Amino acid sequence: MNTDPISTEQMLRSLRWRQPPPEFLRHTLAAALAEREKVVQSFSSHRSAKPHNHRLKPLSTLLALIPRPIRWPLAACWLLAFFFRLTTPEAIPQSTLEKYAKLPPVTPAQLLAHLEHAERLAHELLEQLRSPQPPL
């Protein structure tokens, strides 16, 4: 089996696609119109709702506009996005960026001196770990 994407695309383009049967198109149109009618009825019933439901009216109207099969997956996606928004920290907090902007620029000589100091400390710690007597 050839999995080359170019040959697969060429093969798909060379196929002759049949038109969908008219019954399928009629059924799809009827289902879409029935769903639209449900939304319109739901919207009109919410408009004529009693005044004590006034607080829930915008929410239920919004829910009525979302097709029923999509409501739960959409709610799950929104909840997951909200969870990630709350639990994901910022890459670099704004306060840190402001503090970095106030620091003077670092010269290459300072970087090399810091690197040499860190290497010296690392070698001293390694020698202490290798010595038979534990450090005090």
mmCIF file of N, CA and C in Angstrom:
data_model
loop_
_atom_site.group_PDB
_atom_site.id
_atom_site.type_symbol
_atom_site.label_atom_id
_atom_site.label_comp_id
_atom_site.label_asym_id
_atom_site.label_seq_id
_atom_site.Cartn_x
_atom_site.Cartn_y
_atom_site.Cartn_z
ATOM 1 N N MET A 1 0.837 -1.183 0.000
ATOM 2 C CA MET A 1 0.000 0.000 0.000
ATOM 3 C C MET A 1 0.880 1.243 0.000
ATOM 4 N N ASN A 2 0.628 2.137 -0.893
ATOM 5 C CA ASN A 2 1.416 3.349 -1.013
ATOM 6 C C ASN A 2 0.837 4.413 -0.085
ATOM 7 N N THR A 3 1.665 4.930 0.843
ATOM 8 C CA THR A 3 1.193 5.934 1.800
ATOM 9 C C THR A 3 1.709 7.318 1.462
ATOM 10 N N ASP A 4 2.210 7.502 0.252
ATOM 11 C CA ASP A 4 2.700 8.807 -0.164
ATOM 12 C C ASP A 4 1.518 9.772 -0.223
ATOM 13 N N PRO A 5 1.604 10.941 0.481
ATOM 14 C CA PRO A 5 0.445 11.847 0.518
ATOM 15 C C PRO A 5 0.082 12.404 -0.850
ATOM 16 N N ILE A 6 1.072 12.582 -1.721
ATOM 17 C CA ILE A 6 0.775 13.134 -3.047
ATOM 18 C C ILE A 6 -0.014 12.119 -3.866
ATOM 19 N N SER A 7 0.406 10.852 -3.828
ATOM 20 C CA SER A 7 -0.318 9.855 -4.610
ATOM 21 C C SER A 7 -1.700 9.602 -4.017
ATOM 22 N N THR A 8 -1.846 9.695 -2.695
ATOM 23 C CA THR A 8 -3.151 9.522 -2.069
ATOM 24 C C THR A 8 -4.092 10.647 -2.506
ATOM 25 N N GLU A 9 -3.571 11.866 -2.530
ATOM 26 C CA GLU A 9 -4.391 13.001 -2.968
ATOM 27 C C GLU A 9 -4.783 12.839 -4.434
ATOM 28 N N GLN A 10 -3.838 12.406 -5.258
ATOM 29 C CA GLN A 10 -4.154 12.211 -6.669
ATOM 30 C C GLN A 10 -5.205 11.123 -6.850
ATOM 31 N N MET A 11 -5.098 10.055 -6.049
ATOM 32 C CA MET A 11 -6.066 8.974 -6.144
ATOM 33 C C MET A 11 -7.456 9.467 -5.750
ATOM 34 N N LEU A 12 -7.542 10.257 -4.659
ATOM 35 C CA LEU A 12 -8.838 10.766 -4.221
ATOM 36 C C LEU A 12 -9.440 11.724 -5.242
ATOM 37 N N ARG A 13 -8.585 12.536 -5.873
ATOM 38 C CA ARG A 13 -9.087 13.460 -6.884
ATOM 39 C C ARG A 13 -9.562 12.723 -8.136
ATOM 40 N N SER A 14 -8.982 11.567 -8.432
ATOM 41 C CA SER A 14 -9.366 10.836 -9.633
ATOM 42 C C SER A 14 -10.666 10.050 -9.434
ATOM 43 N N LEU A 15 -11.095 9.850 -8.192
ATOM 44 C CA LEU A 15 -12.331 9.102 -7.943
ATOM 45 C C LEU A 15 -13.530 9.923 -8.381
ATOM 46 N N ARG A 16 -14.580 9.227 -8.753
ATOM 47 C CA ARG A 16 -15.832 9.899 -9.113
ATOM 48 C C ARG A 16 -16.737 9.820 -7.891
ATOM 49 N N TRP A 17 -17.138 10.975 -7.417
ATOM 50 C CA TRP A 17 -17.967 11.048 -6.215
ATOM 51 C C TRP A 17 -19.433 11.114 -6.635
ATOM 52 N N ARG A 18 -20.230 10.294 -5.974
ATOM 53 C CA ARG A 18 -21.660 10.288 -6.265
ATOM 54 C C ARG A 18 -22.349 11.403 -5.495
ATOM 55 N N GLN A 19 -23.382 11.944 -6.063
ATOM 56 C CA GLN A 19 -24.201 12.918 -5.356
ATOM 57 C C GLN A 19 -24.989 12.174 -4.267
ATOM 58 N N PRO A 20 -25.233 12.815 -3.131
ATOM 59 C CA PRO A 20 -26.026 12.134 -2.096
ATOM 60 C C PRO A 20 -27.455 11.924 -2.601
ATOM 61 N N PRO A 21 -28.091 10.858 -2.144
ATOM 62 C CA PRO A 21 -29.458 10.601 -2.602
ATOM 63 C C PRO A 21 -30.409 11.708 -2.133
ATOM 64 N N PRO A 22 -31.448 11.991 -2.901
ATOM 65 C CA PRO A 22 -32.382 13.061 -2.525
ATOM 66 C C PRO A 22 -33.065 12.808 -1.179
ATOM 67 N N GLU A 23 -33.300 11.540 -0.829
ATOM 68 C CA GLU A 23 -33.935 11.238 0.463
ATOM 69 C C GLU A 23 -33.046 11.702 1.614
ATOM 70 N N PHE A 24 -31.749 11.503 1.459
ATOM 71 C CA PHE A 24 -30.808 11.930 2.498
ATOM 72 C C PHE A 24 -30.849 13.452 2.659
ATOM 73 N N LEU A 25 -30.836 14.162 1.539
ATOM 74 C CA LEU A 25 -30.881 15.622 1.591
ATOM 75 C C LEU A 25 -32.187 16.106 2.219
ATOM 76 N N ARG A 26 -33.320 15.464 1.860
ATOM 77 C CA ARG A 26 -34.610 15.850 2.444
ATOM 78 C C ARG A 26 -34.624 15.585 3.941
ATOM 79 N N HIS A 27 -34.090 14.428 4.341
ATOM 80 C CA HIS A 27 -34.059 14.084 5.771
ATOM 81 C C HIS A 27 -33.183 15.069 6.546
ATOM 82 N N THR A 28 -32.015 15.427 5.997
ATOM 83 C CA THR A 28 -31.112 16.377 6.659
ATOM 84 C C THR A 28 -31.776 17.740 6.787
ATOM 85 N N LEU A 29 -32.439 18.185 5.723
ATOM 86 C CA LEU A 29 -33.124 19.468 5.770
ATOM 87 C C LEU A 29 -34.264 19.444 6.786
ATOM 88 N N ALA A 30 -35.012 18.342 6.822
ATOM 89 C CA ALA A 30 -36.119 18.232 7.782
ATOM 90 C C ALA A 30 -35.601 18.252 9.218
ATOM 91 N N ALA A 31 -34.471 17.556 9.477
ATOM 92 C CA ALA A 31 -33.905 17.545 10.829
ATOM 93 C C ALA A 31 -33.427 18.938 11.225
ATOM 94 N N ALA A 32 -32.800 19.658 10.290
ATOM 95 C CA ALA A 32 -32.325 21.013 10.591
ATOM 96 C C ALA A 32 -33.494 21.952 10.849
ATOM 97 N N LEU A 33 -34.549 21.834 10.054
ATOM 98 C CA LEU A 33 -35.720 22.688 10.263
ATOM 99 C C LEU A 33 -36.426 22.360 11.568
ATOM 100 N N ALA A 34 -36.481 21.071 11.932
ATOM 101 C CA ALA A 34 -37.105 20.681 13.203
ATOM 102 C C ALA A 34 -36.307 21.238 14.384
ATOM 103 N N GLU A 35 -34.980 21.176 14.293
ATOM 104 C CA GLU A 35 -34.145 21.728 15.373
ATOM 105 C C GLU A 35 -34.330 23.239 15.456
ATOM 106 N N ARG A 36 -34.423 23.899 14.303
ATOM 107 C CA ARG A 36 -34.652 25.346 14.291
ATOM 108 C C ARG A 36 -36.000 25.674 14.920
ATOM 109 N N GLU A 37 -37.010 24.873 14.609
ATOM 110 C CA GLU A 37 -38.334 25.104 15.181
ATOM 111 C C GLU A 37 -38.319 24.931 16.701
ATOM 112 N N LYS A 38 -37.562 23.954 17.179
ATOM 113 C CA LYS A 38 -37.440 23.767 18.633
ATOM 114 C C LYS A 38 -36.814 24.996 19.279
ATOM 115 N N VAL A 39 -35.777 25.538 18.632
ATOM 116 C CA VAL A 39 -35.105 26.715 19.177
ATOM 117 C C VAL A 39 -36.056 27.904 19.184
ATOM 118 N N VAL A 40 -36.806 28.079 18.105
ATOM 119 C CA VAL A 40 -37.744 29.195 18.031
ATOM 120 C C VAL A 40 -38.830 29.040 19.086
ATOM 121 N N GLN A 41 -39.353 27.818 19.251
ATOM 122 C CA GLN A 41 -40.373 27.585 20.281
ATOM 123 C C GLN A 41 -39.806 27.814 21.672
ATOM 124 N N SER A 42 -38.591 27.344 21.893
ATOM 125 C CA SER A 42 -37.957 27.540 23.197
ATOM 126 C C SER A 42 -37.755 29.023 23.468
ATOM 127 N N PHE A 43 -37.324 29.756 22.449
ATOM 128 C CA PHE A 43 -37.102 31.184 22.610
ATOM 129 C C PHE A 43 -38.414 31.905 22.899
ATOM 130 N N SER A 44 -39.474 31.545 22.166
ATOM 131 C CA SER A 44 -40.761 32.213 22.387
ATOM 132 C C SER A 44 -41.351 31.833 23.738
ATOM 133 N N SER A 45 -41.128 30.596 24.195
ATOM 134 C CA SER A 45 -41.639 30.208 25.514
ATOM 135 C C SER A 45 -40.884 30.932 26.622
ATOM 136 N N HIS A 46 -39.602 31.207 26.394
ATOM 137 C CA HIS A 46 -38.837 31.957 27.393
ATOM 138 C C HIS A 46 -39.257 33.417 27.420
ATOM 139 N N ARG A 47 -39.693 33.939 26.295
ATOM 140 C CA ARG A 47 -40.150 35.335 26.262
ATOM 141 C C ARG A 47 -41.449 35.483 27.037
ATOM 142 N N SER A 48 -42.286 34.453 26.995
ATOM 143 C CA SER A 48 -43.566 34.537 27.687
ATOM 144 C C SER A 48 -43.503 33.910 29.077
ATOM 145 N N ALA A 49 -42.301 33.662 29.575
ATOM 146 C CA ALA A 49 -42.153 33.035 30.892
ATOM 147 C C ALA A 49 -42.604 33.992 31.979
ATOM 148 N N LYS A 50 -42.876 33.410 33.138
ATOM 149 C CA LYS A 50 -43.321 34.204 34.272
ATOM 150 C C LYS A 50 -42.191 35.106 34.761
ATOM 151 N N PRO A 51 -42.527 36.228 35.426
ATOM 152 C CA PRO A 51 -41.487 37.162 35.871
ATOM 153 C C PRO A 51 -40.500 36.583 36.879
ATOM 154 N N HIS A 52 -40.861 35.545 37.634
ATOM 155 C CA HIS A 52 -39.919 35.029 38.632
ATOM 156 C C HIS A 52 -38.729 34.307 37.996
ATOM 157 N N ASN A 53 -38.810 33.965 36.719
ATOM 158 C CA ASN A 53 -37.682 33.339 36.013
ATOM 159 C C ASN A 53 -36.816 34.378 35.310
ATOM 160 N N HIS A 54 -36.975 35.624 35.668
ATOM 161 C CA HIS A 54 -36.273 36.703 34.975
ATOM 162 C C HIS A 54 -34.760 36.554 35.048
ATOM 163 N N ARG A 55 -34.229 36.032 36.172
ATOM 164 C CA ARG A 55 -32.777 35.895 36.318
ATOM 165 C C ARG A 55 -32.220 34.805 35.414
ATOM 166 N N LEU A 56 -32.965 33.746 35.174
ATOM 167 C CA LEU A 56 -32.482 32.627 34.365
ATOM 168 C C LEU A 56 -32.754 32.820 32.876
ATOM 169 N N LYS A 57 -33.498 33.820 32.505
ATOM 170 C CA LYS A 57 -33.897 33.998 31.117
ATOM 171 C C LYS A 57 -32.716 34.111 30.158
ATOM 172 N N PRO A 58 -31.707 34.970 30.404
ATOM 173 C CA PRO A 58 -30.600 35.057 29.447
ATOM 174 C C PRO A 58 -29.822 33.746 29.317
ATOM 175 N N LEU A 59 -29.627 33.053 30.437
ATOM 176 C CA LEU A 59 -28.871 31.806 30.387
ATOM 177 C C LEU A 59 -29.620 30.729 29.621
ATOM 178 N N SER A 60 -30.904 30.580 29.895
ATOM 179 C CA SER A 60 -31.663 29.548 29.195
ATOM 180 C C SER A 60 -31.856 29.906 27.721
ATOM 181 N N THR A 61 -31.931 31.199 27.403
ATOM 182 C CA THR A 61 -32.021 31.599 26.004
ATOM 183 C C THR A 61 -30.728 31.259 25.276
ATOM 184 N N LEU A 62 -29.604 31.503 25.939
ATOM 185 C CA LEU A 62 -28.320 31.163 25.342
ATOM 186 C C LEU A 62 -28.197 29.655 25.151
ATOM 187 N N LEU A 63 -28.612 28.882 26.150
ATOM 188 C CA LEU A 63 -28.561 27.421 26.019
ATOM 189 C C LEU A 63 -29.478 26.918 24.917
ATOM 190 N N ALA A 64 -30.612 27.577 24.715
ATOM 191 C CA ALA A 64 -31.532 27.142 23.670
ATOM 192 C C ALA A 64 -30.939 27.353 22.278
ATOM 193 N N LEU A 65 -30.030 28.303 22.146
ATOM 194 C CA LEU A 65 -29.426 28.552 20.838
ATOM 195 C C LEU A 65 -28.335 27.546 20.494
ATOM 196 N N ILE A 66 -27.808 26.830 21.496
ATOM 197 C CA ILE A 66 -26.778 25.816 21.256
ATOM 198 C C ILE A 66 -27.477 24.489 20.960
ATOM 199 N N PRO A 67 -27.160 23.840 19.848
ATOM 200 C CA PRO A 67 -27.806 22.553 19.545
ATOM 201 C C PRO A 67 -27.574 21.538 20.669
ATOM 202 N N ARG A 68 -28.603 20.761 20.943
ATOM 203 C CA ARG A 68 -28.583 19.839 22.085
ATOM 204 C C ARG A 68 -27.403 18.869 22.086
ATOM 205 N N PRO A 69 -27.010 18.247 20.957
ATOM 206 C CA PRO A 69 -25.881 17.297 21.013
ATOM 207 C C PRO A 69 -24.541 17.948 21.343
ATOM 208 N N ILE A 70 -24.440 19.262 21.182
ATOM 209 C CA ILE A 70 -23.161 19.937 21.400
ATOM 210 C C ILE A 70 -23.035 20.486 22.819
ATOM 211 N N ARG A 71 -24.122 20.587 23.553
ATOM 212 C CA ARG A 71 -24.104 21.272 24.853
ATOM 213 C C ARG A 71 -23.114 20.676 25.840
ATOM 214 N N TRP A 72 -23.162 19.366 26.068
ATOM 215 C CA TRP A 72 -22.272 18.742 27.069
ATOM 216 C C TRP A 72 -20.810 18.787 26.649
ATOM 217 N N PRO A 73 -20.464 18.434 25.394
ATOM 218 C CA PRO A 73 -19.039 18.571 25.017
ATOM 219 C C PRO A 73 -18.546 20.010 25.100
ATOM 220 N N LEU A 74 -19.387 20.968 24.738
ATOM 221 C CA LEU A 74 -18.983 22.368 24.816
ATOM 222 C C LEU A 74 -18.778 22.786 26.270
ATOM 223 N N ALA A 75 -19.659 22.348 27.156
ATOM 224 C CA ALA A 75 -19.498 22.666 28.577
ATOM 225 C C ALA A 75 -18.224 22.035 29.127
ATOM 226 N N ALA A 76 -17.917 20.804 28.699
ATOM 227 C CA ALA A 76 -16.691 20.151 29.157
ATOM 228 C C ALA A 76 -15.458 20.898 28.661
ATOM 229 N N CYS A 77 -15.483 21.350 27.424
ATOM 230 C CA CYS A 77 -14.345 22.112 26.887
ATOM 231 C C CYS A 77 -14.167 23.427 27.628
ATOM 232 N N TRP A 78 -15.273 24.116 27.910
ATOM 233 C CA TRP A 78 -15.183 25.382 28.653
ATOM 234 C C TRP A 78 -14.639 25.152 30.053
ATOM 235 N N LEU A 79 -15.096 24.087 30.706
ATOM 236 C CA LEU A 79 -14.621 23.784 32.049
ATOM 237 C C LEU A 79 -13.134 23.437 32.038
ATOM 238 N N LEU A 80 -12.700 22.667 31.054
ATOM 239 C CA LEU A 80 -11.288 22.315 30.940
ATOM 240 C C LEU A 80 -10.436 23.551 30.665
ATOM 241 N N ALA A 81 -10.902 24.438 29.793
ATOM 242 C CA ALA A 81 -10.170 25.666 29.506
ATOM 243 C C ALA A 81 -10.081 26.544 30.757
ATOM 244 N N PHE A 82 -11.165 26.610 31.528
ATOM 245 C CA PHE A 82 -11.166 27.390 32.766
ATOM 246 C C PHE A 82 -10.188 26.783 33.769
ATOM 247 N N PHE A 83 -10.157 25.440 33.863
ATOM 248 C CA PHE A 83 -9.226 24.760 34.773
ATOM 249 C C PHE A 83 -7.780 25.083 34.400
ATOM 250 N N PHE A 84 -7.442 24.979 33.110
ATOM 251 C CA PHE A 84 -6.072 25.268 32.681
ATOM 252 C C PHE A 84 -5.715 26.738 32.882
ATOM 253 N N ARG A 85 -6.688 27.622 32.704
ATOM 254 C CA ARG A 85 -6.428 29.046 32.917
ATOM 255 C C ARG A 85 -6.103 29.318 34.381
ATOM 256 N N LEU A 86 -6.795 28.619 35.280
ATOM 257 C CA LEU A 86 -6.555 28.831 36.708
ATOM 258 C C LEU A 86 -5.269 28.177 37.195
ATOM 259 N N THR A 87 -4.907 27.039 36.643
ATOM 260 C CA THR A 87 -3.783 26.273 37.181
ATOM 261 C C THR A 87 -2.464 26.491 36.455
ATOM 262 N N THR A 88 -2.469 27.132 35.301
ATOM 263 C CA THR A 88 -1.224 27.345 34.572
ATOM 264 C C THR A 88 -0.606 28.667 35.007
ATOM 265 N N PRO A 89 0.605 28.600 35.552
ATOM 266 C CA PRO A 89 1.228 29.865 35.966
ATOM 267 C C PRO A 89 1.701 30.653 34.745
ATOM 268 N N GLU A 90 1.917 31.943 34.963
ATOM 269 C CA GLU A 90 2.456 32.764 33.884
ATOM 270 C C GLU A 90 3.886 32.323 33.609
ATOM 271 N N ALA A 91 4.340 32.485 32.382
ATOM 272 C CA ALA A 91 5.701 32.090 32.032
ATOM 273 C C ALA A 91 6.698 32.880 32.881
ATOM 274 N N ILE A 92 6.603 34.185 32.865
ATOM 275 C CA ILE A 92 7.419 35.050 33.717
ATOM 276 C C ILE A 92 6.473 36.111 34.266
ATOM 277 N N PRO A 93 6.314 36.186 35.584
ATOM 278 C CA PRO A 93 5.401 37.190 36.133
ATOM 279 C C PRO A 93 5.821 38.606 35.743
ATOM 280 N N GLN A 94 4.843 39.476 35.624
ATOM 281 C CA GLN A 94 5.100 40.850 35.205
ATOM 282 C C GLN A 94 6.013 41.569 36.187
ATOM 283 N N SER A 95 5.878 41.292 37.485
ATOM 284 C CA SER A 95 6.736 41.951 38.482
ATOM 285 C C SER A 95 8.205 41.578 38.270
ATOM 286 N N THR A 96 8.465 40.323 37.879
ATOM 287 C CA THR A 96 9.838 39.899 37.618
ATOM 288 C C THR A 96 10.391 40.617 36.396
ATOM 289 N N LEU A 97 9.561 40.743 35.357
ATOM 290 C CA LEU A 97 10.017 41.452 34.157
ATOM 291 C C LEU A 97 10.347 42.907 34.473
ATOM 292 N N GLU A 98 9.543 43.528 35.338
ATOM 293 C CA GLU A 98 9.821 44.922 35.708
ATOM 294 C C GLU A 98 11.131 45.022 36.486
ATOM 295 N N LYS A 99 11.394 44.059 37.376
ATOM 296 C CA LYS A 99 12.643 44.079 38.143
ATOM 297 C C LYS A 99 13.849 43.852 37.235
ATOM 298 N N TYR A 100 13.702 42.961 36.255
ATOM 299 C CA TYR A 100 14.790 42.732 35.298
ATOM 300 C C TYR A 100 15.079 43.994 34.497
ATOM 301 N N ALA A 101 14.047 44.740 34.147
ATOM 302 C CA ALA A 101 14.236 45.954 33.359
ATOM 303 C C ALA A 101 15.007 47.008 34.144
ATOM 304 N N LYS A 102 14.911 46.999 35.475
ATOM 305 C CA LYS A 102 15.591 47.997 36.305
ATOM 306 C C LYS A 102 17.050 47.638 36.568
ATOM 307 N N LEU A 103 17.443 46.382 36.342
ATOM 308 C CA LEU A 103 18.822 45.967 36.609
ATOM 309 C C LEU A 103 19.768 46.552 35.569
ATOM 310 N N PRO A 104 21.009 46.836 35.979
ATOM 311 C CA PRO A 104 21.982 47.290 34.989
ATOM 312 C C PRO A 104 22.380 46.124 34.084
ATOM 313 N N PRO A 105 22.812 46.392 32.871
ATOM 314 C CA PRO A 105 23.198 45.300 31.970
ATOM 315 C C PRO A 105 24.422 44.551 32.497
ATOM 316 N N VAL A 106 24.441 43.256 32.255
ATOM 317 C CA VAL A 106 25.544 42.401 32.715
ATOM 318 C C VAL A 106 26.600 42.343 31.626
ATOM 319 N N THR A 107 27.852 42.506 32.023
ATOM 320 C CA THR A 107 28.954 42.457 31.054
ATOM 321 C C THR A 107 29.456 41.032 30.923
ATOM 322 N N PRO A 108 30.117 40.692 29.819
ATOM 323 C CA PRO A 108 30.677 39.349 29.672
ATOM 324 C C PRO A 108 31.701 39.017 30.763
ATOM 325 N N ALA A 109 32.444 40.001 31.227
ATOM 326 C CA ALA A 109 33.425 39.742 32.284
ATOM 327 C C ALA A 109 32.728 39.312 33.576
ATOM 328 N N GLN A 110 31.596 39.940 33.878
ATOM 329 C CA GLN A 110 30.851 39.544 35.078
ATOM 330 C C GLN A 110 30.313 38.124 34.937
ATOM 331 N N LEU A 111 29.834 37.788 33.751
ATOM 332 C CA LEU A 111 29.334 36.427 33.528
ATOM 333 C C LEU A 111 30.440 35.390 33.699
ATOM 334 N N LEU A 112 31.611 35.662 33.147
ATOM 335 C CA LEU A 112 32.727 34.724 33.279
ATOM 336 C C LEU A 112 33.160 34.583 34.730
ATOM 337 N N ALA A 113 33.206 35.691 35.476
ATOM 338 C CA ALA A 113 33.586 35.637 36.885
ATOM 339 C C ALA A 113 32.584 34.807 37.681
ATOM 340 N N HIS A 114 31.308 34.977 37.389
ATOM 341 C CA HIS A 114 30.277 34.198 38.081
ATOM 342 C C HIS A 114 30.403 32.716 37.735
ATOM 343 N N LEU A 115 30.681 32.405 36.480
ATOM 344 C CA LEU A 115 30.848 31.020 36.056
ATOM 345 C C LEU A 115 32.052 30.377 36.750
ATOM 346 N N GLU A 116 33.163 31.091 36.820
ATOM 347 C CA GLU A 116 34.353 30.554 37.498
ATOM 348 C C GLU A 116 34.090 30.329 38.981
ATOM 349 N N HIS A 117 33.373 31.244 39.608
ATOM 350 C CA HIS A 117 33.038 31.095 41.025
ATOM 351 C C HIS A 117 32.142 29.865 41.239
ATOM 352 N N ALA A 118 31.166 29.664 40.363
ATOM 353 C CA ALA A 118 30.269 28.506 40.478
ATOM 354 C C ALA A 118 31.041 27.204 40.262
ATOM 355 N N GLU A 119 31.979 27.179 39.321
ATOM 356 C CA GLU A 119 32.780 25.971 39.086
ATOM 357 C C GLU A 119 33.669 25.668 40.289
ATOM 358 N N ARG A 120 34.257 26.718 40.875
ATOM 359 C CA ARG A 120 35.107 26.537 42.051
ATOM 360 C C ARG A 120 34.296 25.939 43.206
ATOM 361 N N LEU A 121 33.103 26.463 43.436
ATOM 362 C CA LEU A 121 32.246 25.929 44.503
ATOM 363 C C LEU A 121 31.845 24.481 44.216
ATOM 364 N N ALA A 122 31.576 24.185 42.959
ATOM 365 C CA ALA A 122 31.189 22.814 42.605
ATOM 366 C C ALA A 122 32.347 21.848 42.859
ATOM 367 N N HIS A 123 33.565 22.235 42.507
ATOM 368 C CA HIS A 123 34.736 21.379 42.756
ATOM 369 C C HIS A 123 34.964 21.187 44.259
ATOM 370 N N GLU A 124 34.802 22.242 45.052
ATOM 371 C CA GLU A 124 34.973 22.118 46.506
ATOM 372 C C GLU A 124 33.940 21.169 47.098
ATOM 373 N N LEU A 125 32.704 21.281 46.653
ATOM 374 C CA LEU A 125 31.655 20.389 47.164
ATOM 375 C C LEU A 125 31.906 18.945 46.743
ATOM 376 N N LEU A 126 32.397 18.741 45.528
ATOM 377 C CA LEU A 126 32.702 17.395 45.060
ATOM 378 C C LEU A 126 33.828 16.780 45.893
ATOM 379 N N GLU A 127 34.850 17.571 46.202
ATOM 380 C CA GLU A 127 35.952 17.078 47.042
ATOM 381 C C GLU A 127 35.460 16.742 48.440
ATOM 382 N N GLN A 128 34.563 17.546 48.976
ATOM 383 C CA GLN A 128 34.024 17.258 50.301
ATOM 384 C C GLN A 128 33.222 15.961 50.305
ATOM 385 N N LEU A 129 32.487 15.708 49.218
ATOM 386 C CA LEU A 129 31.709 14.473 49.140
ATOM 387 C C LEU A 129 32.609 13.251 48.999
ATOM 388 N N ARG A 130 33.738 13.387 48.317
ATOM 389 C CA ARG A 130 34.657 12.265 48.100
ATOM 390 C C ARG A 130 35.527 11.982 49.316
ATOM 391 N N SER A 131 35.697 12.956 50.202
ATOM 392 C CA SER A 131 36.600 12.758 51.366
ATOM 393 C C SER A 131 35.981 11.750 52.334
ATOM 394 N N PRO A 132 36.847 10.966 53.030
ATOM 395 C CA PRO A 132 36.331 9.961 53.962
ATOM 396 C C PRO A 132 35.661 10.601 55.177
ATOM 397 N N GLN A 133 36.051 11.794 55.509
ATOM 398 C CA GLN A 133 35.493 12.472 56.670
ATOM 399 C C GLN A 133 34.335 13.380 56.214
ATOM 400 N N PRO A 134 33.154 13.230 56.808
ATOM 401 C CA PRO A 134 32.019 14.056 56.368
ATOM 402 C C PRO A 134 32.243 15.501 56.749
ATOM 403 N N PRO A 135 31.778 16.445 55.958
ATOM 404 C CA PRO A 135 31.960 17.866 56.262
ATOM 405 C C PRO A 135 31.142 18.261 57.479
ATOM 406 N N LEU A 136 31.646 19.206 58.233
ATOM 407 C CA LEU A 136 30.937 19.658 59.434
ATOM 408 C C LEU A 136 30.051 20.793 59.128
#
